[in-house]
mmCIF file of C-alpha atoms in Angstrom:
data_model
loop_
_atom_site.group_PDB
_atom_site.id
_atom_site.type_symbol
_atom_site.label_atom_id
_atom_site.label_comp_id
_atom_site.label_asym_id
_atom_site.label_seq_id
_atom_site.Cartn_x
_atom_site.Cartn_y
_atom_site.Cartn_z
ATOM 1 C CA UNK A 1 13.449 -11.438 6.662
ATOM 2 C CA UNK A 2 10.433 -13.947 6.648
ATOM 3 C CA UNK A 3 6.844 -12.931 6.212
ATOM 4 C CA UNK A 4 5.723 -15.776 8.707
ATOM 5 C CA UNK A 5 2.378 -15.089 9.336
ATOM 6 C CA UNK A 6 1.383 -14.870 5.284
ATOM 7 C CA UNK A 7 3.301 -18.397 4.941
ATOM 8 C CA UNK A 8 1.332 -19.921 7.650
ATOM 9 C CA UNK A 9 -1.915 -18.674 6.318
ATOM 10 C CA UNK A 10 -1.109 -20.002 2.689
ATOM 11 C CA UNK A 11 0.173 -23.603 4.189
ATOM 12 C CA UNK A 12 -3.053 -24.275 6.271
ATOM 13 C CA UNK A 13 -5.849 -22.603 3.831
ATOM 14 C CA UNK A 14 -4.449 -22.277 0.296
ATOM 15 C CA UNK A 15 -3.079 -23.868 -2.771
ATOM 16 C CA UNK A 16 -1.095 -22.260 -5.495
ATOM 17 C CA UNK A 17 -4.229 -23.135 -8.231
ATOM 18 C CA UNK A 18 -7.028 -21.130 -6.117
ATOM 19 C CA UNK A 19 -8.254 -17.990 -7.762
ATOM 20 C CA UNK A 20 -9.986 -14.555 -5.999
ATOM 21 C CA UNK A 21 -13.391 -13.829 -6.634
ATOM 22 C CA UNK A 22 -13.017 -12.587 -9.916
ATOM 23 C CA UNK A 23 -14.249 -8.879 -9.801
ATOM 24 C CA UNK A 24 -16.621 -9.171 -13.161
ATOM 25 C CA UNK A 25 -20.455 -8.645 -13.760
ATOM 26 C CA UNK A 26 -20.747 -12.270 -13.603
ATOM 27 C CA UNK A 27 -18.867 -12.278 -10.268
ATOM 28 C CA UNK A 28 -21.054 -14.147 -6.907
ATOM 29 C CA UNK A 29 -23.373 -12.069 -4.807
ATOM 30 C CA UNK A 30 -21.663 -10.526 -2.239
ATOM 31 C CA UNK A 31 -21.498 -11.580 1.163
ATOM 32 C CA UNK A 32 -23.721 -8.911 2.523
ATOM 33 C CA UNK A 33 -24.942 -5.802 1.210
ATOM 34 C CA UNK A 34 -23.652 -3.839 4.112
ATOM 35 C CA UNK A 35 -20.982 -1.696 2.567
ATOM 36 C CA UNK A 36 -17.233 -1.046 3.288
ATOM 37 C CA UNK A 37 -16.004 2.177 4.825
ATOM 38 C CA UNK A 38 -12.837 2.970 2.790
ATOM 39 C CA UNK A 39 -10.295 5.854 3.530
ATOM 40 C CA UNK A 40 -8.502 7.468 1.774
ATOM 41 C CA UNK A 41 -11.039 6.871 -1.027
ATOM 42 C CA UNK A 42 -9.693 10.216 -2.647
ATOM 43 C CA UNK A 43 -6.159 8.892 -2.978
ATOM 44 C CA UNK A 44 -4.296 6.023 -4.631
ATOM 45 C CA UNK A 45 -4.653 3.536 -2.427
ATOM 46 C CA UNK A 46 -8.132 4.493 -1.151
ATOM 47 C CA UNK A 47 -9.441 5.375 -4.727
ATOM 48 C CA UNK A 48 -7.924 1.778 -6.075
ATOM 49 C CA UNK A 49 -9.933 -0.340 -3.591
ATOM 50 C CA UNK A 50 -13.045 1.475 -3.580
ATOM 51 C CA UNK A 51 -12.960 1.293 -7.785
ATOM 52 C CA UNK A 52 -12.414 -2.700 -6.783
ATOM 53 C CA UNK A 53 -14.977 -3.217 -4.473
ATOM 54 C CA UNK A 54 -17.209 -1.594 -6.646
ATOM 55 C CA UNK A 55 -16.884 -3.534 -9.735
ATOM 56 C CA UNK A 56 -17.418 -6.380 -7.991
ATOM 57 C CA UNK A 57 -20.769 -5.129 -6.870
ATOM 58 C CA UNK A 58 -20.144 -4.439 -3.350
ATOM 59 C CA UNK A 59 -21.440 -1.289 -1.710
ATOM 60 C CA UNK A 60 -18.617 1.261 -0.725
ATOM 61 C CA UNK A 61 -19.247 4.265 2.052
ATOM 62 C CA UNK A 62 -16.577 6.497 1.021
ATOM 63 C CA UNK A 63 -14.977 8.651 4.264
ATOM 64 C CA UNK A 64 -14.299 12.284 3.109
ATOM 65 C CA UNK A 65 -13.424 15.617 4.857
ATOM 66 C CA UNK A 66 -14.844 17.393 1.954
ATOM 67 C CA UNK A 67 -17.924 15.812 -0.109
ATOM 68 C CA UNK A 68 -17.679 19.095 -2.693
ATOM 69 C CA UNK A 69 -14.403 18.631 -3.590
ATOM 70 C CA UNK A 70 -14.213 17.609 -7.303
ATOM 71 C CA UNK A 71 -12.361 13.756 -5.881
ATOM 72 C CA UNK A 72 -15.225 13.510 -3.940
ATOM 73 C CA UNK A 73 -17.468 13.881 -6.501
ATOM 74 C CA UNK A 74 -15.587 11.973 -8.774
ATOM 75 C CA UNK A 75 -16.084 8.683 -5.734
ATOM 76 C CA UNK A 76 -19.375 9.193 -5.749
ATOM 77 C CA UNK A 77 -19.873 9.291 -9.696
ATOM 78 C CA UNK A 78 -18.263 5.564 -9.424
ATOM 79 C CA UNK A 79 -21.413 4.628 -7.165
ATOM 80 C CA UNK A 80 -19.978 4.938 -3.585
ATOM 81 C CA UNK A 81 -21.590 6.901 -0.711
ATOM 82 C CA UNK A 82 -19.721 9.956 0.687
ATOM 83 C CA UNK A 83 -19.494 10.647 4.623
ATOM 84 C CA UNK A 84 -18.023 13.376 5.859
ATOM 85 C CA UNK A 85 -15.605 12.863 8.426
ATOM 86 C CA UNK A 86 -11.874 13.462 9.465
ATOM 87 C CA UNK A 87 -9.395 10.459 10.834
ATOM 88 C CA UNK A 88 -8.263 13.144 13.073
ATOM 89 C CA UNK A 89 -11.416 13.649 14.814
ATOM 90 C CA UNK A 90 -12.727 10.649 16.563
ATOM 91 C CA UNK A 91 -15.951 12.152 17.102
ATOM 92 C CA UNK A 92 -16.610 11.752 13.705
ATOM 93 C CA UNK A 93 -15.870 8.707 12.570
ATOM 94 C CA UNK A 94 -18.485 6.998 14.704
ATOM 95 C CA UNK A 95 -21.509 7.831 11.990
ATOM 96 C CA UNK A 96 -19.884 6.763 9.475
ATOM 97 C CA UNK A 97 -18.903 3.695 11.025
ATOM 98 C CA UNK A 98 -22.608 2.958 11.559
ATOM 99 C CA UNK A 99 -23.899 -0.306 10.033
ATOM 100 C CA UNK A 100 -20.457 -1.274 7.774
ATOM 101 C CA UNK A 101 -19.252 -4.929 7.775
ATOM 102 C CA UNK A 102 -15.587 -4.346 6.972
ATOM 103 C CA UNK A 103 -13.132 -0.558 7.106
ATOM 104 C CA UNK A 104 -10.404 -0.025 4.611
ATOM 105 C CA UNK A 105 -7.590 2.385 6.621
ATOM 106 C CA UNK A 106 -4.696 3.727 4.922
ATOM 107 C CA UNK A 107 -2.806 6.763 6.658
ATOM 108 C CA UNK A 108 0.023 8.874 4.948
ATOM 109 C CA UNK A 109 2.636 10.573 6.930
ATOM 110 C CA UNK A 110 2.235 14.431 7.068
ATOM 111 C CA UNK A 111 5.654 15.447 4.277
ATOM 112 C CA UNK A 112 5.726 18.655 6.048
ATOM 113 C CA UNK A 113 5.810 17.393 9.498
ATOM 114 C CA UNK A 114 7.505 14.032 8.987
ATOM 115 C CA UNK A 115 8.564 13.517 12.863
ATOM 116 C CA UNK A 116 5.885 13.953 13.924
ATOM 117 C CA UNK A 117 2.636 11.615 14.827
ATOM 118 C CA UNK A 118 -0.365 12.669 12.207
ATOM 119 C CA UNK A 119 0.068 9.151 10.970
ATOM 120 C CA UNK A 120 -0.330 7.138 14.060
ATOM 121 C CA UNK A 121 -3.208 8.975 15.796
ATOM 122 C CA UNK A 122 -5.072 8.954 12.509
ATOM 123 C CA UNK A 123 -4.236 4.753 12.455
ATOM 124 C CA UNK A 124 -5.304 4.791 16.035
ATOM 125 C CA UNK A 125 -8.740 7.025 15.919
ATOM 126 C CA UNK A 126 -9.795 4.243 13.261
ATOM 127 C CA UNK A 127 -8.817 0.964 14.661
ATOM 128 C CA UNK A 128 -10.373 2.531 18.343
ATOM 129 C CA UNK A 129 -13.470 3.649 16.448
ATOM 130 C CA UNK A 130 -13.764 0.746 14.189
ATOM 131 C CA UNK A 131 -13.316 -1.768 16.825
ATOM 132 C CA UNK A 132 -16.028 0.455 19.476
ATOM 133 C CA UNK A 133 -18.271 0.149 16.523
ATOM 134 C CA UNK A 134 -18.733 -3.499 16.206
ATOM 135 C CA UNK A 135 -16.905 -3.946 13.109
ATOM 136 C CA UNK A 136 -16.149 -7.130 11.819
ATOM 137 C CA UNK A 137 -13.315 -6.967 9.434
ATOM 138 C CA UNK A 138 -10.606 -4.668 9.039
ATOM 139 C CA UNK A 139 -8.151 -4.336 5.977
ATOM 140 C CA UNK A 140 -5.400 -2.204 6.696
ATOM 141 C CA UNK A 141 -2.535 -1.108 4.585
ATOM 142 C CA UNK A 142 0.862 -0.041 5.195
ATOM 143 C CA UNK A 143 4.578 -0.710 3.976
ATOM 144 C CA UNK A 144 6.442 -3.496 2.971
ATOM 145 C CA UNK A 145 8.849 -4.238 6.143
ATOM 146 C CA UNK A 146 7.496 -2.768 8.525
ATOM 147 C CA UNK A 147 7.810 -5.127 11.654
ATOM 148 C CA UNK A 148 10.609 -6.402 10.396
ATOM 149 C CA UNK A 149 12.863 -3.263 10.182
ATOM 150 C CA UNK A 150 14.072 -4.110 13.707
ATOM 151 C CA UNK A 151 15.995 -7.573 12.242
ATOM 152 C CA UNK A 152 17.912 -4.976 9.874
ATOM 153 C CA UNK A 153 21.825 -5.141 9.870
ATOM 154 C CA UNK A 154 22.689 -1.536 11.953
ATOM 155 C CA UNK A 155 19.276 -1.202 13.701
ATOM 156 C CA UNK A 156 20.395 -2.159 17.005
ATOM 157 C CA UNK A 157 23.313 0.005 16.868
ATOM 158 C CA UNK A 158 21.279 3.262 15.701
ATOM 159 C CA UNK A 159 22.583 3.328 11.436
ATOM 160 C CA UNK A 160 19.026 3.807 10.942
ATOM 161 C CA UNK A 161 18.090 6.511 13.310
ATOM 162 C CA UNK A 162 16.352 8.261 10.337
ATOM 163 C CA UNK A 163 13.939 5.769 9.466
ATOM 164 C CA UNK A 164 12.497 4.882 13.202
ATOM 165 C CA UNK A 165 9.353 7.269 13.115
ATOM 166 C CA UNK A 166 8.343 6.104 9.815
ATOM 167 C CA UNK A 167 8.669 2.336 10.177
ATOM 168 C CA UNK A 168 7.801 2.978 14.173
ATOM 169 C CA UNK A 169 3.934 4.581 13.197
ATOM 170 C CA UNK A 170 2.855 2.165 10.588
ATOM 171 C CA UNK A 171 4.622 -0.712 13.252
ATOM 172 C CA UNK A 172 2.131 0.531 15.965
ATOM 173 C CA UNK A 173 -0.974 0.800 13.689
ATOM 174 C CA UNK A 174 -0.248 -2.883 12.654
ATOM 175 C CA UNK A 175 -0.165 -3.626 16.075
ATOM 176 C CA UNK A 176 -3.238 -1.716 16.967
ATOM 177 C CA UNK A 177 -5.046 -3.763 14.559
ATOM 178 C CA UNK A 178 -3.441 -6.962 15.999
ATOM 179 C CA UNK A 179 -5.019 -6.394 19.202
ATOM 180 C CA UNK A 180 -8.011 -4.500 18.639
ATOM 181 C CA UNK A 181 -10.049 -8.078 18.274
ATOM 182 C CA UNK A 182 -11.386 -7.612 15.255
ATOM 183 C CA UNK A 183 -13.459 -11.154 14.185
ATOM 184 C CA UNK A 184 -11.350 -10.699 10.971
ATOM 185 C CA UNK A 185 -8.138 -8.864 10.001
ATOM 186 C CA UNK A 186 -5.548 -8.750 7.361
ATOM 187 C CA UNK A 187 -2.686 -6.435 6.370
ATOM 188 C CA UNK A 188 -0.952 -5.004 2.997
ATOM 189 C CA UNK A 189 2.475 -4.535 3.043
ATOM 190 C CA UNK A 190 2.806 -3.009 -0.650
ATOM 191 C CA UNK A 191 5.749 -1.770 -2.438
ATOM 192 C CA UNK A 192 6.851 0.864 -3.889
ATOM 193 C CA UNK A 193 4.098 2.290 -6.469
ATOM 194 C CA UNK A 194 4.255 1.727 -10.167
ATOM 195 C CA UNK A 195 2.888 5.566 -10.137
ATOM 196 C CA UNK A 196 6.062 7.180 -9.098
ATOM 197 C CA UNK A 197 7.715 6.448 -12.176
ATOM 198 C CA UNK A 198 4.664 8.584 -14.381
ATOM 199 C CA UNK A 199 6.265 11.657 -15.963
ATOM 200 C CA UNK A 200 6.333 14.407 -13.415
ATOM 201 C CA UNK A 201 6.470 12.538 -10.316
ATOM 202 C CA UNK A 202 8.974 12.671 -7.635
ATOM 203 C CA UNK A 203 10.666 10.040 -8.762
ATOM 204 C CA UNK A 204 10.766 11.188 -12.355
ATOM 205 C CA UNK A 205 10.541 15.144 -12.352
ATOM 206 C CA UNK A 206 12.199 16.135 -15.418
ATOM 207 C CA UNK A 207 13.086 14.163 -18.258
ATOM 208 C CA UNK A 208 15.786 11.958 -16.075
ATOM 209 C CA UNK A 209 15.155 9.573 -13.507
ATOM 210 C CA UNK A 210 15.746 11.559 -10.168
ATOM 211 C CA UNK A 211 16.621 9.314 -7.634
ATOM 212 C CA UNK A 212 19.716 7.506 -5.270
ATOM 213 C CA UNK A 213 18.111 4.382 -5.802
ATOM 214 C CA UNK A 214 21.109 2.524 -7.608
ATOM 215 C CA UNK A 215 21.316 1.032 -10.726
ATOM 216 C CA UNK A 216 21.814 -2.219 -9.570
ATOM 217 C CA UNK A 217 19.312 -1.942 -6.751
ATOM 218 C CA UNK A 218 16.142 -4.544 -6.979
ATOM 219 C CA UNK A 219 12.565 -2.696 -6.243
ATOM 220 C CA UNK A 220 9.708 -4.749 -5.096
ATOM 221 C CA UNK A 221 7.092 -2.553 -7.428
ATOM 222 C CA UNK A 222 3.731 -2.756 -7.168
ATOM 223 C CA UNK A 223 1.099 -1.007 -9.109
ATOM 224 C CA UNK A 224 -1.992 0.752 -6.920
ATOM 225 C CA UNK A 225 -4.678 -1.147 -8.538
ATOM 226 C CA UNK A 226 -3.139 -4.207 -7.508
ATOM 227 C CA UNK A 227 -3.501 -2.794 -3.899
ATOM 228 C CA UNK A 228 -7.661 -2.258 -4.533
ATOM 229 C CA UNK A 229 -7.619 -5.964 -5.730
ATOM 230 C CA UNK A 230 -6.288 -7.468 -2.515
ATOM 231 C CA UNK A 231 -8.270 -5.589 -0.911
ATOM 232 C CA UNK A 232 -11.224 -6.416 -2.256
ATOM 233 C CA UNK A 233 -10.159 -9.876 -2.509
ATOM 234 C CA UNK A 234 -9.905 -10.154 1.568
ATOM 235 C CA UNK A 235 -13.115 -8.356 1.913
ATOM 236 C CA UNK A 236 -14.636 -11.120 -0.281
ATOM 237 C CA UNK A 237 -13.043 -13.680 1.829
ATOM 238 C CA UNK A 238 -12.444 -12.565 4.912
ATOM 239 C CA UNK A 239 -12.182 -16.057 6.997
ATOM 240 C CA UNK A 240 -9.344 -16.971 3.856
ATOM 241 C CA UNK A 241 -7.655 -13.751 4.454
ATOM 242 C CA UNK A 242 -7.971 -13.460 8.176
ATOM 243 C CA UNK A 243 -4.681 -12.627 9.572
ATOM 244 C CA UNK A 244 -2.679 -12.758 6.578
ATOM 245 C CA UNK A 245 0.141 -10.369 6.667
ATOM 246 C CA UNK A 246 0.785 -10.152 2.820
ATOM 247 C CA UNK A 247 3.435 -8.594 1.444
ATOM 248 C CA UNK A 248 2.759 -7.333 -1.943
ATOM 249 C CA UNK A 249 4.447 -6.685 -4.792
ATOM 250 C CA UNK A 250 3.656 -6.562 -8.736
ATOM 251 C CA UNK A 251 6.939 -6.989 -9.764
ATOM 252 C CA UNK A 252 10.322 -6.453 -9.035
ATOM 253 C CA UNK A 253 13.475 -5.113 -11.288
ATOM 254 C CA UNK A 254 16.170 -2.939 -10.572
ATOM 255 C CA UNK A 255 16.835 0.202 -11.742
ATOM 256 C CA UNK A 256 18.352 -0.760 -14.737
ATOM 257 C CA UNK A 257 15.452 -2.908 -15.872
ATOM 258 C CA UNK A 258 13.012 0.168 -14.699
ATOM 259 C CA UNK A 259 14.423 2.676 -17.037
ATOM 260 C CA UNK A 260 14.899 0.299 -20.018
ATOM 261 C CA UNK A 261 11.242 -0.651 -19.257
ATOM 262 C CA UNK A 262 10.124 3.189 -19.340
ATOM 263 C CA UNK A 263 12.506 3.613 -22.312
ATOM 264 C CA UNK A 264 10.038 1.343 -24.650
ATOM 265 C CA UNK A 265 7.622 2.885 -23.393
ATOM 266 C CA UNK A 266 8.080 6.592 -23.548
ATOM 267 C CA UNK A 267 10.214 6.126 -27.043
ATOM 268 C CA UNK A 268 12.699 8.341 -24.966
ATOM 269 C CA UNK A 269 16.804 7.214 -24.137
ATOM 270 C CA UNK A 270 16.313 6.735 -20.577
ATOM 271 C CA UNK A 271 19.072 5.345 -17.841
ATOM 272 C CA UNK A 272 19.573 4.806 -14.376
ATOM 273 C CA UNK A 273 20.903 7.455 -12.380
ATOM 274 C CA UNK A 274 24.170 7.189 -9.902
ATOM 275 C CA UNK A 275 23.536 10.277 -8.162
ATOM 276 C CA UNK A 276 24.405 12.279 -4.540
ATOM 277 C CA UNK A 277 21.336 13.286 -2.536
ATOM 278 C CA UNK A 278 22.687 16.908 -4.329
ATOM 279 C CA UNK A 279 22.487 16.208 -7.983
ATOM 280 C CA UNK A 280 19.313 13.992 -7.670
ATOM 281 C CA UNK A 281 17.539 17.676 -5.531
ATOM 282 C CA UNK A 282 19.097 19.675 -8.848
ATOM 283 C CA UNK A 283 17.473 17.287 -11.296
ATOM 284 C CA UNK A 284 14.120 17.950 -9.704
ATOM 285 C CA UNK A 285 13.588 14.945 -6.675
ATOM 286 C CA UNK A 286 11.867 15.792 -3.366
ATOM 287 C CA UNK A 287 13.825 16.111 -0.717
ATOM 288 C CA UNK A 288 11.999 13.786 1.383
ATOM 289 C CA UNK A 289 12.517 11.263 -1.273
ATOM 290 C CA UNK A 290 15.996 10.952 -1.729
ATOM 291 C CA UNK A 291 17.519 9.477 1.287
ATOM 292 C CA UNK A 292 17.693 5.960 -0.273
ATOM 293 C CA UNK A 293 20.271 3.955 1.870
ATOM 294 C CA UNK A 294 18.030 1.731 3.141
ATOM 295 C CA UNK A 295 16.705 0.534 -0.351
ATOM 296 C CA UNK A 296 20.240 0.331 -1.580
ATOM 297 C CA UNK A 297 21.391 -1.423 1.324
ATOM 298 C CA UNK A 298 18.389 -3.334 3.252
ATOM 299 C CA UNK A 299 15.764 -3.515 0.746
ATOM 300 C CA UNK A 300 11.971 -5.114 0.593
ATOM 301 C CA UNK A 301 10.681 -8.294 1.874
ATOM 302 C CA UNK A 302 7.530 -7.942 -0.832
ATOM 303 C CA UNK A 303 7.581 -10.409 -3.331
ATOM 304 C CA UNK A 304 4.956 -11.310 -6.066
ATOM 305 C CA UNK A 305 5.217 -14.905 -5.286
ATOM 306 C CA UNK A 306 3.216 -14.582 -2.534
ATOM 307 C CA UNK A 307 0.560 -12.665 -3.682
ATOM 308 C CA UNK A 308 0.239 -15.399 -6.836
ATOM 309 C CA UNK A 309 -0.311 -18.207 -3.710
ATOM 310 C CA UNK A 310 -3.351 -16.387 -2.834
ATOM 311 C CA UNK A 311 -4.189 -16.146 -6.495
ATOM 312 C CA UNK A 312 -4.339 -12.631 -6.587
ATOM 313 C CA UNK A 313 -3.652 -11.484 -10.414
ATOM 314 C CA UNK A 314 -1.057 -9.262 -10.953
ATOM 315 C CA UNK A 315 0.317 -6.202 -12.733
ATOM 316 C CA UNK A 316 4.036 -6.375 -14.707
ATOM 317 C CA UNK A 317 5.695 -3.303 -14.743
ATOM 318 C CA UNK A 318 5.783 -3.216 -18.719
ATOM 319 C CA UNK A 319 1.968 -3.773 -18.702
ATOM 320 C CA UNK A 320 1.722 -0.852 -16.749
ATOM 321 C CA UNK A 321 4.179 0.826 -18.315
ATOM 322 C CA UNK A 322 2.312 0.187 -22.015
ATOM 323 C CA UNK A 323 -0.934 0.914 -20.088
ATOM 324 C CA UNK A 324 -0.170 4.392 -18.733
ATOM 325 C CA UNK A 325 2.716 5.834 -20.547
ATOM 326 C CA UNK A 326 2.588 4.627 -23.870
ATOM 327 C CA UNK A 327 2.919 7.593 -26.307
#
C-alpha cells in the first residue's frame, strides 16, 4: 500500500528540514482572522484541533448540538465561539458556516448502529454545506487505509465482508471532499489513538490489556494532539497542504513494546495478551472492539515518517505514556 498522493505533495513542495508554523505566542499573524468551524470540538479529535488552532491565535467557531453542556462550556472557556447546530440536519449547518475560511469535519460511526449510515450522511451534510457556503479550505479526518482497503489480500474474494461499511463511509466522505471543489483540501488518515491504552478504556478495561491485537502485531499509534497539530498546521498553510492525503502516525510498536511501555509507566507487570474474541469480552473489551483480524493480518499504511517530511512534530508513545499515566 502506497500513500501516493502525500508522496507527490512532499516531492514537489517540501523538504525534510521545513518546520510548521510553530503554534507559540511568538507564532506569525494568522492568515485571516476569519475563524475555523471545527466539529466535533467536544471530542478527541475535534477538542485537539480546536485547543491547536487556538494557541496559535487563530479564531475557532466551535459546532455544538448543545452549548450548555459542561464540554461545551469547557470549548468556549478555551476562547472558541459555540454554534449550535447538528451534522444531521443540513438546515443548520448553513449559519454556522457563515463567514469561516476553512471547516474541520470528523464523523464517528454510530457503536449502536454500526451498519448503518449516521457516518456518511453526517460527512455528506458538511462537505454539501461547506462547499454551498463558499468555503475555502476543508480539513477532513478519517482512518488510516481507507481507500486503500480495496488492494487488501481477500477483499476481492469477500474475507473482509465485515469491515466494508466502515472503510466504505469514511471512503465516500474522502471522496466527497475530493470532488466537492474546494480551493483547498487535505485529509488525516490517523492511527490508532494513544488514548485507548489510558486505564479504563476499551482497550485496557481492567488491569490487563483486553484485546486480539497480537503480541507481535505492529500498531501505527498516534496520539490525538498530534491530530489538532496537523490540523492546524494545514489550516496555516493551506496551498502547502492542499491535497495532501497524510497518513499519520506518532509512533508505531507492537504489542509487546506497548505493554512494556505502559509497564514503566504505570509501575504495574503488564503483558501482551493472546486472547479469543471470548476471553478478551470476559476481561472487560467492547465487543465492537475486538474483531482484530485485519490489524493482525493487513495492518496500517500510517507511518511517522511522513508526517516528519512535512515537519510536523511528533508524540512517542513513552512521552505520552510519562505524560498521562505516570503514577
Amino acid at each position: 500500500m502506497t500513500n501516493k498522493s502525500f508522496q507527490e505533495v512532499v516531492r514537489s513542495r517540501q523538504t525534510n528540514q521545513e518546520k510548521v508554523a510553530s503554534f507559540s505566542a511568538d507564532q506569525e499573524a494568522p492568515l485571516s482572522s476569519q475563524p475555523i468551524l471545527v466539529t466535533g470540538a467536544t471530542g478527541k479529535q475535534g477538542g485537539a484541533t480546536a485547543r491547536a488552532l487556538l494557541t496559535a491565535g487563530v479564531p475557532v467557531r466551535a459546532l455544538v448540538r448543545d452549548p450548555g453542556s459542561e464540554r461545551a462550556k469547557a470549548v468556549q472557556a478555551l476562547g472558541a465561539e459555540l454554534v449550535t447546530g447538528d451534522l444531521r440536519d443540513p438546515a443548520s449547518l448553513a449559519p454556522a458556516l457563515t463567514g469561516v475560511r476553512g471547516v474541520f469535519s470528523v464523523q464517528t460511526p454510530d457503536i449502536n448502529d454500526l451498519g448503518g449510515d449516521s457516518e456518511w450522511v453526517q460527512g455528506r451534510n458538511l462537505v454539501d454545506a461547506a462547499r454551498d457556503a463558499g468555503v475555502a479550505q476543508f480539513v477532513h479526518t478519517s482512518v488510516t487505509g481507507a481507500g486503500q482497503h480495496r488492494d487488501a489480500p481477500g477483499w476481492a474474494e469477500g474475507r473482509w465482508t465485515s469491515m466494508e461499511n466502515y472503510f466504505g463511509a469514511k471512503t465516500a466522505i474522502q471522496d466527497r471532499v475530493r470532488e466537492a471543489g474546494f480551493a483547498h483540501w487535505t485529509l488525516l488518515k490517523p492511527g490508532v489513538f494513544m488514548e485507548n491504552f489510558v486505564p479504563g478504556s476499551f482497550m485496557f478495561p481492567r488491569d490487563v490489556l483486553a484485546t486480539c491485537v497480537k503480541p507481535d502485531t505492529e500498531l501505527a499509534l498516534v496520539a490525538v494532539d498530534d491530530i489538532g497539530v496537523a490540523a492546524a498546521a494545514a489550516f496555516a498553510d493551506p496551498a502547502r497542504f492542499d491535497r495532501v492525503e497524510l497518513e499519520l502516525a506518532s509512533d508505531r510498536l507492537t504489542m509487546t513494546q506497548i505493554a512494556e511501555v505502559l509497564s514503566r509507566a504505570l509501575g504495574v507487570e503488564l503483558t501482551a495478551p493472546n486472547m479469543t474474541p471470548e476471553e478478551a469480552i470476559a476481561a472487560g473489551a467492547s465487543p465492537f472492539a475486538v474483531p482484530n483480524d485485519w490489524q493482525n493480518e493487513i495492518g496500517h499504511p500510517a507511518r511517522p515518517e511522513f508526517a516528519r517530511a512535512l515537519g510536523i512534530p511528533l508524540t512517542s508513545f513513552a512521552d505520552w505514556a510519562r505524560a498521562h499515566l505516570t503514577v
